[in-house]
Short mmCIF file of C-alpha atoms in Angstrom, two decimals:
data_model
loop_
_atom_site.label_atom_id
_atom_site.label_comp_id
_atom_site.label_asym_id
_atom_site.label_seq_id
_atom_site.Cartn_x
_atom_site.Cartn_y
_atom_site.Cartn_z
CA UNK A 15 10.17 6.02 -7.36
CA UNK A 16 11.77 3.77 -9.93
CA UNK A 17 9.44 1.18 -11.39
CA UNK A 18 12.34 -0.95 -12.66
CA UNK A 19 14.15 -3.65 -10.66
CA UNK A 20 17.50 -2.60 -9.23
CA UNK A 21 20.65 -3.42 -11.14
CA UNK A 22 23.28 -5.49 -9.42
CA UNK A 23 26.90 -4.71 -10.17
CA UNK A 24 30.32 -6.16 -9.40
CA UNK A 25 30.33 -4.52 -5.99
CA UNK A 26 27.42 -6.78 -5.02
CA UNK A 27 29.35 -9.98 -5.62
CA UNK A 28 30.19 -12.19 -2.59
CA UNK A 29 33.58 -12.44 -0.93
CA UNK A 30 34.83 -15.95 -1.82
CA UNK A 31 36.59 -16.21 1.56
CA UNK A 32 33.29 -16.09 3.44
CA UNK A 33 31.80 -19.60 4.00
CA UNK A 34 28.28 -18.22 3.73
CA UNK A 35 29.16 -16.56 0.44
CA UNK A 36 30.61 -19.84 -0.83
CA UNK A 37 27.11 -21.25 -0.68
CA UNK A 38 25.80 -18.26 -2.60
CA UNK A 39 28.54 -18.56 -5.20
CA UNK A 40 27.23 -21.99 -6.12
CA UNK A 41 24.06 -20.31 -7.40
CA UNK A 42 25.80 -19.04 -10.52
CA UNK A 43 22.70 -18.77 -12.68
CA UNK A 44 20.62 -16.75 -10.23
CA UNK A 45 20.22 -13.19 -9.09
CA UNK A 46 22.86 -12.76 -6.33
CA UNK A 47 20.38 -11.19 -3.91
CA UNK A 48 17.96 -14.09 -4.30
CA UNK A 49 20.85 -16.48 -3.76
CA UNK A 50 21.67 -14.71 -0.49
CA UNK A 51 18.18 -15.25 0.84
CA UNK A 52 17.92 -18.83 -0.39
CA UNK A 53 21.22 -19.64 1.27
CA UNK A 54 20.02 -17.95 4.43
CA UNK A 55 16.79 -19.92 4.33
CA UNK A 56 18.77 -23.11 4.93
CA UNK A 57 19.09 -21.89 8.51
CA UNK A 58 15.41 -20.94 8.77
CA UNK A 59 14.27 -24.58 9.03
CA UNK A 60 10.62 -23.86 8.32
CA UNK A 61 8.80 -21.73 5.81
CA UNK A 62 5.34 -20.70 6.82
CA UNK A 63 2.83 -17.93 6.93
CA UNK A 64 -0.44 -17.50 5.07
CA UNK A 65 -0.87 -18.30 1.38
CA UNK A 66 0.50 -15.77 -1.06
CA UNK A 67 -1.68 -12.72 -1.53
CA UNK A 68 -2.62 -11.49 -4.99
CA UNK A 69 0.77 -10.04 -5.89
CA UNK A 70 1.65 -10.85 -9.50
CA UNK A 71 5.09 -12.06 -10.53
CA UNK A 72 6.87 -11.17 -13.75
CA UNK A 73 5.11 -12.63 -16.81
CA UNK A 74 6.24 -16.16 -17.66
CA UNK A 75 6.13 -15.44 -21.39
CA UNK A 76 9.43 -13.72 -22.33
CA UNK A 77 7.75 -11.66 -25.06
CA UNK A 78 5.07 -10.38 -22.68
CA UNK A 79 7.71 -9.64 -20.05
CA UNK A 80 9.75 -7.71 -22.60
CA UNK A 81 6.70 -5.70 -23.69
CA UNK A 82 5.80 -4.92 -20.07
CA UNK A 83 9.34 -3.74 -19.35
CA UNK A 84 9.15 -1.46 -22.38
CA UNK A 85 5.97 0.10 -21.01
CA UNK A 86 7.58 0.47 -17.57
CA UNK A 87 10.59 2.11 -19.19
CA UNK A 88 8.44 4.60 -21.08
CA UNK A 89 6.45 5.44 -17.95
CA UNK A 90 9.68 5.91 -16.00
CA UNK A 91 10.68 8.78 -18.32
CA UNK A 92 7.80 10.84 -16.94
CA UNK A 93 7.59 12.83 -13.73
CA UNK A 94 7.63 10.50 -10.76
CA UNK A 95 4.99 10.46 -8.06
CA UNK A 96 6.90 12.87 -5.85
CA UNK A 97 7.19 15.59 -8.49
CA UNK A 98 3.88 17.39 -8.69
CA UNK A 99 2.29 20.38 -10.34
CA UNK A 100 -0.95 20.88 -8.35
CA UNK A 101 -3.52 20.83 -11.12
CA UNK A 102 -6.02 18.43 -12.68
CA UNK A 103 -5.91 20.22 -16.04
CA UNK A 104 -3.74 17.59 -17.76
CA UNK A 105 -5.70 14.57 -16.55
CA UNK A 106 -8.96 16.38 -17.37
CA UNK A 107 -7.67 16.97 -20.90
CA UNK A 108 -6.81 13.28 -21.20
CA UNK A 109 -10.25 12.24 -20.00
CA UNK A 110 -11.79 14.61 -22.53
CA UNK A 111 -9.99 13.11 -25.54
CA UNK A 112 -10.69 9.59 -24.25
CA UNK A 113 -14.43 10.33 -24.10
CA UNK A 114 -14.76 10.67 -20.31
CA UNK A 115 -14.44 6.96 -19.43
CA UNK A 116 -14.61 7.76 -15.70
CA UNK A 117 -18.25 8.81 -16.14
CA UNK A 118 -19.35 5.36 -17.27
CA UNK A 119 -19.52 3.83 -13.78
CA UNK A 120 -20.19 4.99 -10.21
CA UNK A 121 -17.19 5.42 -7.92
CA UNK A 122 -16.15 5.19 -4.30
CA UNK A 123 -13.28 7.63 -3.75
CA UNK A 124 -10.86 7.15 -0.83
CA UNK A 125 -8.50 9.66 0.75
CA UNK A 126 -6.74 9.96 4.11
CA UNK A 127 -3.22 9.50 5.45
CA UNK A 128 -3.10 5.84 6.50
CA UNK A 129 -5.20 2.77 5.74
CA UNK A 130 -6.37 3.75 2.25
CA UNK A 131 -5.18 0.64 0.41
CA UNK A 132 -6.41 -1.83 3.04
CA UNK A 133 -9.77 -0.06 3.15
CA UNK A 134 -9.98 -0.11 -0.66
CA UNK A 135 -9.31 -3.84 -0.69
CA UNK A 136 -12.03 -4.44 1.89
CA UNK A 137 -14.53 -2.34 -0.08
CA UNK A 138 -13.61 -4.24 -3.23
CA UNK A 139 -14.13 -7.58 -1.48
CA UNK A 140 -17.54 -6.55 -0.15
CA UNK A 141 -18.76 -5.26 -3.50
CA UNK A 142 -17.51 -8.40 -5.24
CA UNK A 143 -19.29 -10.60 -2.70
CA UNK A 144 -22.51 -8.82 -3.64
CA UNK A 145 -21.85 -9.80 -7.28
CA UNK A 146 -20.75 -6.42 -8.60
CA UNK A 147 -17.88 -6.21 -11.06
CA UNK A 148 -15.24 -4.01 -9.48
CA UNK A 149 -12.34 -1.95 -10.69
CA UNK A 150 -9.80 -0.94 -8.03
CA UNK A 151 -7.03 1.63 -8.40
CA UNK A 152 -4.48 1.89 -5.58
CA UNK A 153 -0.91 3.08 -5.12
CA UNK A 154 1.95 2.58 -4.70
CA UNK A 155 2.46 -1.02 -5.68
CA UNK A 156 4.32 -3.54 -3.53
CA UNK A 157 6.10 -5.51 -6.26
CA UNK A 158 4.47 -5.19 -9.68
CA UNK A 159 3.13 -2.11 -11.41
CA UNK A 160 0.13 -4.14 -12.58
CA UNK A 161 -1.08 -4.38 -8.95
CA UNK A 162 -2.30 -0.80 -9.17
CA UNK A 163 -5.17 -1.65 -11.52
CA UNK A 164 -7.41 -4.52 -10.48
CA UNK A 165 -10.51 -5.98 -12.10
CA UNK A 166 -12.86 -8.39 -10.34
CA UNK A 167 -10.59 -8.45 -7.29
CA UNK A 168 -7.39 -9.43 -9.11
CA UNK A 169 -4.54 -7.41 -10.61
CA UNK A 170 -4.96 -6.70 -14.29
CA UNK A 171 -3.18 -9.23 -16.53
CA UNK A 172 0.14 -8.01 -17.95
CA UNK A 173 -1.19 -8.42 -21.49
CA UNK A 174 -4.18 -6.24 -20.67
CA UNK A 175 -1.99 -3.66 -18.93
CA UNK A 176 0.19 -3.41 -22.05
CA UNK A 177 -2.85 -3.25 -24.34
CA UNK A 178 -4.45 -0.51 -22.27
CA UNK A 179 -1.27 1.54 -22.37
CA UNK A 180 -0.95 1.14 -26.12
CA UNK A 181 -4.62 2.08 -26.58
CA UNK A 182 -4.33 5.39 -24.77
CA UNK A 183 -0.74 6.22 -25.78
CA UNK A 184 -1.71 8.29 -28.88
CA UNK A 185 -4.10 10.35 -26.75
CA UNK A 186 -1.47 10.78 -24.04
CA UNK A 187 0.94 12.13 -26.65
CA UNK A 188 -1.77 14.46 -27.97
CA UNK A 189 -2.29 15.91 -24.48
CA UNK A 190 1.47 16.12 -23.89
CA UNK A 191 1.79 18.29 -26.97
CA UNK A 192 -0.95 20.67 -25.87
CA UNK A 193 0.09 21.20 -22.22
CA UNK A 194 2.86 23.15 -20.55
CA UNK A 195 4.06 19.93 -18.86
CA UNK A 196 3.79 16.33 -20.02
CA UNK A 197 1.43 14.02 -18.20
CA UNK A 198 3.13 12.49 -15.17
CA UNK A 199 3.68 8.81 -14.43
CA UNK A 200 0.73 8.82 -12.03
CA UNK A 201 -1.54 10.73 -14.40
CA UNK A 202 -0.95 8.24 -17.22
CA UNK A 203 -1.62 5.30 -14.89
CA UNK A 204 -4.80 6.99 -13.68
CA UNK A 205 -5.94 7.40 -17.27
CA UNK A 206 -5.16 3.75 -17.92
CA UNK A 207 -7.18 2.67 -14.88
CA UNK A 208 -10.23 4.69 -15.81
CA UNK A 209 -10.07 3.45 -19.41
CA UNK A 210 -9.64 -0.18 -18.30
CA UNK A 211 -12.62 0.07 -15.95
CA UNK A 212 -14.81 1.48 -18.73
CA UNK A 213 -13.66 -1.19 -21.15
CA UNK A 214 -14.27 -4.10 -18.72
CA UNK A 215 -16.94 -2.75 -18.01
CA UNK A 216 -16.87 -2.29 -14.25
CA UNK A 217 -20.07 -1.88 -12.23
CA UNK A 218 -18.24 0.29 -9.70
CA UNK A 219 -14.74 1.73 -9.29
CA UNK A 220 -12.91 1.85 -5.97
CA UNK A 221 -10.32 4.60 -6.30
CA UNK A 222 -7.56 5.59 -3.86
CA UNK A 223 -6.05 9.05 -4.23
CA UNK A 224 -2.33 9.29 -4.84
CA UNK A 225 -1.78 12.31 -2.61
CA UNK A 226 -4.11 14.88 -1.11
CA UNK A 227 -7.42 15.15 -2.90
CA UNK A 228 -8.28 18.49 -4.48
CA UNK A 229 -5.61 18.40 -7.17
CA UNK A 230 -4.92 14.67 -7.17
CA UNK A 231 -5.11 13.11 -10.63
CA UNK A 232 -7.86 10.74 -9.50
CA UNK A 233 -10.12 13.69 -8.69
CA UNK A 234 -11.77 13.83 -12.11
CA UNK A 235 -14.35 11.38 -10.81
CA UNK A 236 -17.43 12.35 -8.85
CA UNK A 237 -17.53 9.69 -6.15
CA UNK A 238 -21.00 8.78 -4.97
CA UNK A 239 -19.28 7.87 -1.72
CA UNK A 240 -16.25 9.77 -0.40
CA UNK A 241 -14.22 7.90 2.22
CA UNK A 242 -11.76 9.69 4.51
CA UNK A 243 -9.48 7.39 6.47
CA UNK A 244 -7.57 8.80 9.48
CA UNK A 245 -5.68 12.01 8.71
CA UNK A 246 -2.24 12.57 10.19
CA UNK A 247 0.89 14.53 9.35
CA UNK A 248 2.52 13.27 6.15
CA UNK A 249 3.63 14.96 2.91
CA UNK A 250 3.60 18.17 4.94
CA UNK A 251 5.75 19.98 2.37
CA UNK A 252 2.93 19.56 -0.17
CA UNK A 253 -0.26 19.28 1.86
CA UNK A 254 0.38 21.56 4.83
CA UNK A 255 1.83 21.32 8.30
CA UNK A 256 -1.36 20.93 10.36
CA UNK A 257 -4.21 18.44 10.42
CA UNK A 258 -6.60 21.19 9.29
CA UNK A 259 -4.45 22.16 6.30
CA UNK A 260 -4.09 18.55 5.21
CA UNK A 261 -7.83 17.96 5.67
CA UNK A 262 -8.54 20.97 3.45
CA UNK A 263 -6.73 19.30 0.57
CA UNK A 264 -8.28 15.90 1.21
CA UNK A 265 -11.79 17.38 1.47
CA UNK A 266 -11.53 18.12 -2.24
CA UNK A 267 -12.87 14.66 -3.08
CA UNK A 268 -16.21 15.46 -1.37
CA UNK A 269 -18.60 16.28 -4.22
CA UNK A 270 -22.07 17.72 -4.43
CA UNK A 271 -24.66 15.44 -2.83
CA UNK A 272 -22.19 12.67 -2.00
CA UNK A 273 -22.15 10.53 1.12
CA UNK A 274 -19.05 11.00 3.27
CA UNK A 275 -17.79 8.09 5.37
CA UNK A 276 -15.44 9.62 7.90
CA UNK A 277 -13.07 7.62 10.07
CA UNK A 278 -12.14 8.96 13.50
CA UNK A 279 -10.23 12.20 12.96
CA UNK A 280 -8.34 14.86 14.91
CA UNK A 281 -10.83 17.55 15.92
CA UNK A 282 -9.47 20.25 13.61
CA UNK A 283 -9.47 17.87 10.64
CA UNK A 284 -13.04 16.77 11.38
CA UNK A 285 -14.19 20.40 11.48
CA UNK A 286 -12.75 21.04 8.02
CA UNK A 287 -14.34 17.92 6.56
CA UNK A 288 -17.75 18.66 8.09
CA UNK A 289 -17.66 22.24 6.83
CA UNK A 290 -16.93 21.02 3.30
CA UNK A 291 -19.79 18.53 3.52
CA UNK A 292 -22.21 21.30 4.48
CA UNK A 293 -21.01 23.46 1.58
CA UNK A 294 -21.77 20.77 -1.01
CA UNK A 295 -24.88 19.34 0.69
CA UNK A 296 -23.18 16.00 1.36
CA UNK A 297 -24.41 13.50 3.94
CA UNK A 298 -21.90 12.48 6.61
CA UNK A 299 -21.54 9.26 8.59
CA UNK A 300 -18.94 9.41 11.36
CA UNK A 301 -17.05 6.55 12.95
CA UNK A 302 -17.92 6.32 16.62
CA UNK A 303 -21.36 7.83 16.07
CA UNK A 304 -23.18 6.44 13.05
CA UNK A 305 -20.95 3.36 12.69
CA UNK A 306 -17.93 1.76 14.32
CA UNK A 307 -16.24 -1.20 15.98
CA UNK A 308 -18.35 -2.69 18.76
CA UNK A 309 -16.02 -5.46 19.86
CA UNK A 310 -12.85 -7.16 18.72
CA UNK A 311 -10.71 -10.04 19.93
CA UNK A 312 -7.52 -11.60 18.65
CA UNK A 313 -8.02 -14.78 16.63
CA UNK A 314 -5.67 -17.17 14.85
CA UNK A 315 -4.38 -15.37 11.79
CA UNK A 316 -6.32 -12.20 12.46
CA UNK A 317 -9.21 -11.06 14.62
CA UNK A 318 -12.91 -11.54 15.26
CA UNK A 319 -14.89 -8.31 15.21
CA UNK A 320 -18.42 -7.10 15.70
CA UNK A 321 -19.13 -4.05 13.58
CA UNK A 322 -21.96 -1.55 13.80
CA UNK A 323 -22.91 -0.39 10.35
CA UNK A 324 -25.41 2.15 9.09
CA UNK A 325 -28.06 -0.58 9.00
CA UNK A 326 -27.35 -2.47 12.21
CA UNK A 327 -24.83 -4.80 13.83
CA UNK A 328 -22.72 -7.42 12.08
CA UNK A 329 -21.50 -9.85 14.78
CA UNK A 330 -18.58 -12.28 14.71
CA UNK A 331 -16.95 -11.19 11.49
CA UNK A 332 -13.56 -12.84 10.94
CA UNK A 333 -10.93 -10.47 9.56
CA UNK A 334 -7.61 -12.14 8.56
CA UNK A 335 -5.62 -8.97 9.26
CA UNK A 336 -3.89 -7.90 12.46
CA UNK A 337 -4.36 -4.80 14.58
CA UNK A 338 -7.03 -2.48 15.91
CA UNK A 339 -6.39 -0.16 12.96
CA UNK A 340 -7.53 -2.86 10.55
CA UNK A 341 -10.72 -3.37 12.53
CA UNK A 342 -11.42 0.35 12.18
CA UNK A 343 -10.62 0.14 8.46
CA UNK A 344 -13.16 -2.68 8.23
CA UNK A 345 -15.83 -0.55 9.90
CA UNK A 346 -15.15 2.27 7.44
CA UNK A 347 -15.24 -0.11 4.47
CA UNK A 348 -18.52 -1.65 5.60
CA UNK A 349 -20.16 1.76 6.06
CA UNK A 350 -18.92 2.85 2.62
CA UNK A 351 -20.49 -0.17 0.93
CA UNK A 352 -23.70 0.27 2.90
CA UNK A 353 -23.84 3.89 1.78
CA UNK A 354 -23.20 2.84 -1.82
CA UNK A 355 -26.21 0.49 -1.60
CA UNK A 356 -28.35 3.20 0.02
CA UNK A 357 -28.42 1.72 3.52
CA UNK A 358 -29.32 4.49 5.96
CA UNK A 359 -30.85 6.60 3.20
CA UNK A 360 -33.11 4.74 0.76
CA UNK A 361 -33.25 1.58 2.87
CA UNK A 362 -32.98 0.77 6.56
CA UNK A 363 -32.11 -2.93 6.51
CA UNK A 364 -28.58 -4.21 6.97
CA UNK A 365 -26.61 -6.04 4.31
CA UNK A 366 -26.75 -9.83 4.30
CA UNK A 367 -24.59 -10.97 7.23
CA UNK A 368 -23.32 -14.19 5.64
CA UNK A 369 -22.18 -12.30 2.55
CA UNK A 370 -20.41 -9.70 4.66
CA UNK A 371 -18.66 -12.41 6.67
CA UNK A 372 -17.61 -14.24 3.51
CA UNK A 373 -16.19 -11.05 2.00
CA UNK A 374 -14.13 -10.01 5.03
CA UNK A 375 -12.79 -13.54 5.53
CA UNK A 376 -11.27 -13.40 2.06
CA UNK A 377 -9.53 -10.02 2.43
CA UNK A 378 -5.77 -9.82 1.95
CA UNK A 379 -3.58 -6.74 2.22
CA UNK A 380 -0.02 -7.56 1.14
CA UNK A 381 2.72 -5.82 3.05
CA UNK A 382 0.46 -4.94 5.98
CA UNK A 383 1.68 -7.05 8.92
CA UNK A 384 2.07 -9.88 6.44
CA UNK A 385 3.85 -13.03 7.64
CA UNK A 386 6.21 -14.28 4.93
CA UNK A 387 8.44 -16.70 6.86
CA UNK A 388 8.41 -18.78 10.03
CA UNK A 389 11.09 -19.90 12.50
CA UNK A 390 11.92 -17.17 13.03
CA UNK A 391 8.79 -15.34 11.98
CA UNK A 392 9.40 -12.55 9.47
CA UNK A 393 6.66 -9.94 9.16
CA UNK A 394 6.41 -7.15 6.58
CA UNK A 395 4.64 -3.86 7.20
CA UNK A 396 4.65 -0.83 4.92
CA UNK A 397 4.43 1.76 7.71
CA UNK A 398 6.28 4.85 6.51
CA UNK A 399 5.15 7.61 8.87
CA UNK A 400 4.82 7.90 12.66
CA UNK A 401 1.08 7.22 12.75
CA UNK A 402 1.46 4.07 10.69
CA UNK A 403 4.41 2.97 12.79
CA UNK A 404 2.48 3.43 16.03
CA UNK A 405 -0.39 1.31 14.67
CA UNK A 406 2.01 -1.39 13.49
CA UNK A 407 3.93 -1.42 16.77
CA UNK A 408 0.74 -1.82 18.79
CA UNK A 409 -0.63 -4.50 16.48
CA UNK A 410 2.50 -6.64 16.33
CA UNK A 411 2.68 -6.67 20.13
CA UNK A 412 -0.93 -7.79 20.35
CA UNK A 413 -0.91 -10.37 17.57
CA UNK A 414 2.52 -12.01 17.86
CA UNK A 415 3.88 -11.49 21.39
CA UNK A 416 7.50 -11.92 20.34
CA UNK A 417 10.00 -12.35 23.16
CA UNK A 418 12.56 -10.53 21.01
CA UNK A 419 11.70 -8.44 17.95
CA UNK A 420 14.36 -7.25 15.50
CA UNK A 421 13.53 -4.40 13.16
CA UNK A 422 14.76 -3.96 9.61
CA UNK A 423 14.16 -0.36 8.60
CA UNK A 424 14.70 1.22 5.20
CA UNK A 425 12.99 4.59 4.84
CA UNK A 426 12.58 7.37 2.31
CA UNK A 427 14.53 10.55 2.87
CA UNK A 428 11.46 12.78 2.60
CA UNK A 429 9.66 11.17 5.55
CA UNK A 430 9.62 11.87 9.28
CA UNK A 431 12.15 9.14 9.94
CA UNK A 432 12.87 10.13 13.54
CA UNK A 433 9.17 9.94 14.39
CA UNK A 434 8.91 6.55 12.72
CA UNK A 435 11.89 5.17 14.65
CA UNK A 436 10.62 6.61 17.93
CA UNK A 437 7.31 4.79 17.41
CA UNK A 438 9.12 1.47 17.00
CA UNK A 439 11.73 2.00 19.75
CA UNK A 440 9.65 0.42 22.56
CA UNK A 441 9.10 -2.81 20.61
CA UNK A 442 12.43 -3.36 18.82
CA UNK A 443 15.13 -5.09 20.84
CA UNK A 444 17.56 -4.10 18.08
CA UNK A 445 17.26 -2.45 14.69
CA UNK A 446 19.13 -3.14 11.47
CA UNK A 447 19.07 -0.05 9.27
CA UNK A 448 19.35 -0.41 5.51
CA UNK A 449 18.20 1.20 2.29
CA UNK A 450 16.11 0.14 -0.68
CA UNK A 451 16.87 0.64 -4.37
CA UNK A 452 14.79 3.80 -4.82
CA UNK A 453 16.49 7.11 -5.50
CA UNK A 454 14.32 8.45 -2.67
CA UNK A 455 15.84 6.07 -0.12
CA UNK A 456 17.60 7.61 2.85
CA UNK A 457 21.28 6.69 2.94
CA UNK A 458 21.83 3.85 5.41
CA UNK A 459 24.55 5.75 7.27
CA UNK A 460 22.35 8.83 7.60
CA UNK A 461 19.50 6.66 8.84
CA UNK A 462 21.88 4.98 11.27
CA UNK A 463 22.83 8.36 12.74
CA UNK A 464 19.20 9.05 13.59
CA UNK A 465 18.67 5.49 14.83
CA UNK A 466 21.62 5.73 17.22
CA UNK A 467 20.09 8.87 18.75
CA UNK A 468 16.79 7.03 19.25
CA UNK A 469 17.95 3.51 20.19
CA UNK A 470 21.50 3.95 21.43
CA UNK A 471 24.57 2.72 19.59
CA UNK A 472 24.52 -0.78 21.06
CA UNK A 473 21.06 -1.50 19.57
CA UNK A 474 21.80 -0.36 16.01
CA UNK A 475 23.41 -2.34 13.20
CA UNK A 476 24.05 -0.94 9.71
CA UNK A 477 23.73 -3.10 6.59
CA UNK A 478 23.38 -0.92 3.46
CA UNK A 479 22.29 -3.85 1.28
CA UNK A 480 18.81 -5.14 2.04
CA UNK A 481 19.70 -8.85 1.62
CA UNK A 482 22.48 -8.43 4.19
CA UNK A 483 20.11 -6.59 6.51
CA UNK A 484 17.54 -9.40 6.31
CA UNK A 485 20.14 -12.07 7.04
CA UNK A 486 21.57 -10.05 9.93
CA UNK A 487 18.12 -9.60 11.47
CA UNK A 488 17.25 -13.27 11.10
CA UNK A 489 20.53 -14.19 12.80
CA UNK A 490 19.81 -11.81 15.68
CA UNK A 491 16.28 -13.19 16.07
CA UNK A 492 17.66 -16.73 16.25
CA UNK A 493 20.16 -15.96 19.01
CA UNK A 494 17.81 -17.10 21.77
CA UNK A 495 17.68 -20.62 20.33
CA UNK A 496 15.60 -22.79 18.05
CA UNK A 497 12.42 -22.63 20.11
CA UNK A 498 12.61 -18.99 21.12
CA UNK A 499 9.97 -16.40 20.35
CA UNK A 500 12.19 -14.18 18.23
CA UNK A 501 10.84 -12.36 15.19
CA UNK A 502 11.73 -9.84 12.50
CA UNK A 503 9.70 -6.86 11.31
CA UNK A 504 10.68 -5.30 7.97
CA UNK A 505 9.28 -1.80 7.63
CA UNK A 506 9.85 1.87 6.80
CA UNK A 507 8.71 2.02 3.17
CA UNK A 508 6.44 0.27 0.69
CA UNK A 509 9.50 -0.10 -1.53
CA UNK A 510 11.55 -1.75 1.23
CA UNK A 511 8.70 -4.14 1.94
CA UNK A 512 8.21 -4.97 -1.73
CA UNK A 513 11.89 -5.72 -2.26
CA UNK A 514 12.06 -7.80 0.94
CA UNK A 515 8.97 -9.69 -0.13
CA UNK A 516 10.63 -10.60 -3.41
CA UNK A 517 13.88 -11.60 -1.71
CA UNK A 518 12.03 -13.77 0.77
CA UNK A 519 10.38 -15.78 -1.98
CA UNK A 520 6.96 -14.14 -2.17
CA UNK A 521 7.22 -12.89 -5.73
#
């Protein structure tokens, strides 16, 4: 995935004969794609949605922005996140020359197929509410590379990101010279995160795997708590084609004597995880048995849940996120923090209820059923596989009850795109297929061919440029009239969501 913003060339310029494009042409000093959306927003009438989540913009200082772009450019010369050599030897070598920074704080390590980032954010919020200094490492980012490394609940400052990179760069080059392959983009970022957490210093690190578990670059930590969110079929070319095979890779984060917090899993995946726990004498807490969701109801801007933790019930917890899947993520996050504090092992009492409520009420998860515009409502969701799409489709029906929902889908070519589209087919009245700027993006025409097979030709529109796709979807959603219940869901890829978020003024 490219970490640099897309270039815009002469082919992107508006047709002067188009009245809509005449408006855009007036914006001569602006990015043409941003001008498209701003012009389109004149027909939106109302901007709305929740306050901006903690997604950083480009640095305001030109010198800092230039330095950050230089770092991004250097990182982009390395293997991307989809090119892997299954080994932790390079990252282990980097940790060695850095003095093992990842050993200077306890960790909560998170794997699974879906829900990892939202769960990590919830864990971070809970730990912060209990006055612990947190470091959080998640991927991929929605808009800015600095999102991946957070301290005290906020993305690392650009200046600190640059400084951290410059600090470890000589050691990275030393390891590069001694290994068969250079450190990858993800391995360098992992090293930066672990170094930044040690330097802060963090009281606890919340770390999301990049892919898998056993050979993931993050797996040089020994997590006191290992969290496994729901496992489904994704990255099957690298992790295996069955739930059991994928679980085998993900079980690699379960270390000797750890506590395992296990979300509801397919039976064959659960068997693999439990077997691994027995082998390393780990303690297991299972959703639906030792902890879980007791009750949930839709509320304004989210939901009200009652959670059963390892130490008892936590009633009437407001969660400002939509969908049953987020309630289950909250249960997993709560159990993980309880386990970190020894609830259920060293102590039997529950965590302070008011603190738990305060923490969950402050959670944000950008790009996860995030409302970024109103009238018509535009929602962003980073679902990129069938399981994520099914959860998003169910949640958007429950939370928004649109009379007419238009989908904007831009997916990666290495994903199960047909399965993703089939999950959304029952809820999309029409779908506008597009593509994002990544080299991994599926060609819009190829995506359209699959979409026509799923939706039928009359329900599919093709707009290769994302700004055009957004405007087309907004127009379709408005067709029922000013006071209709039309909406737009932008989905298919974290990259698509991030670029749409920027275009729609949230960056």
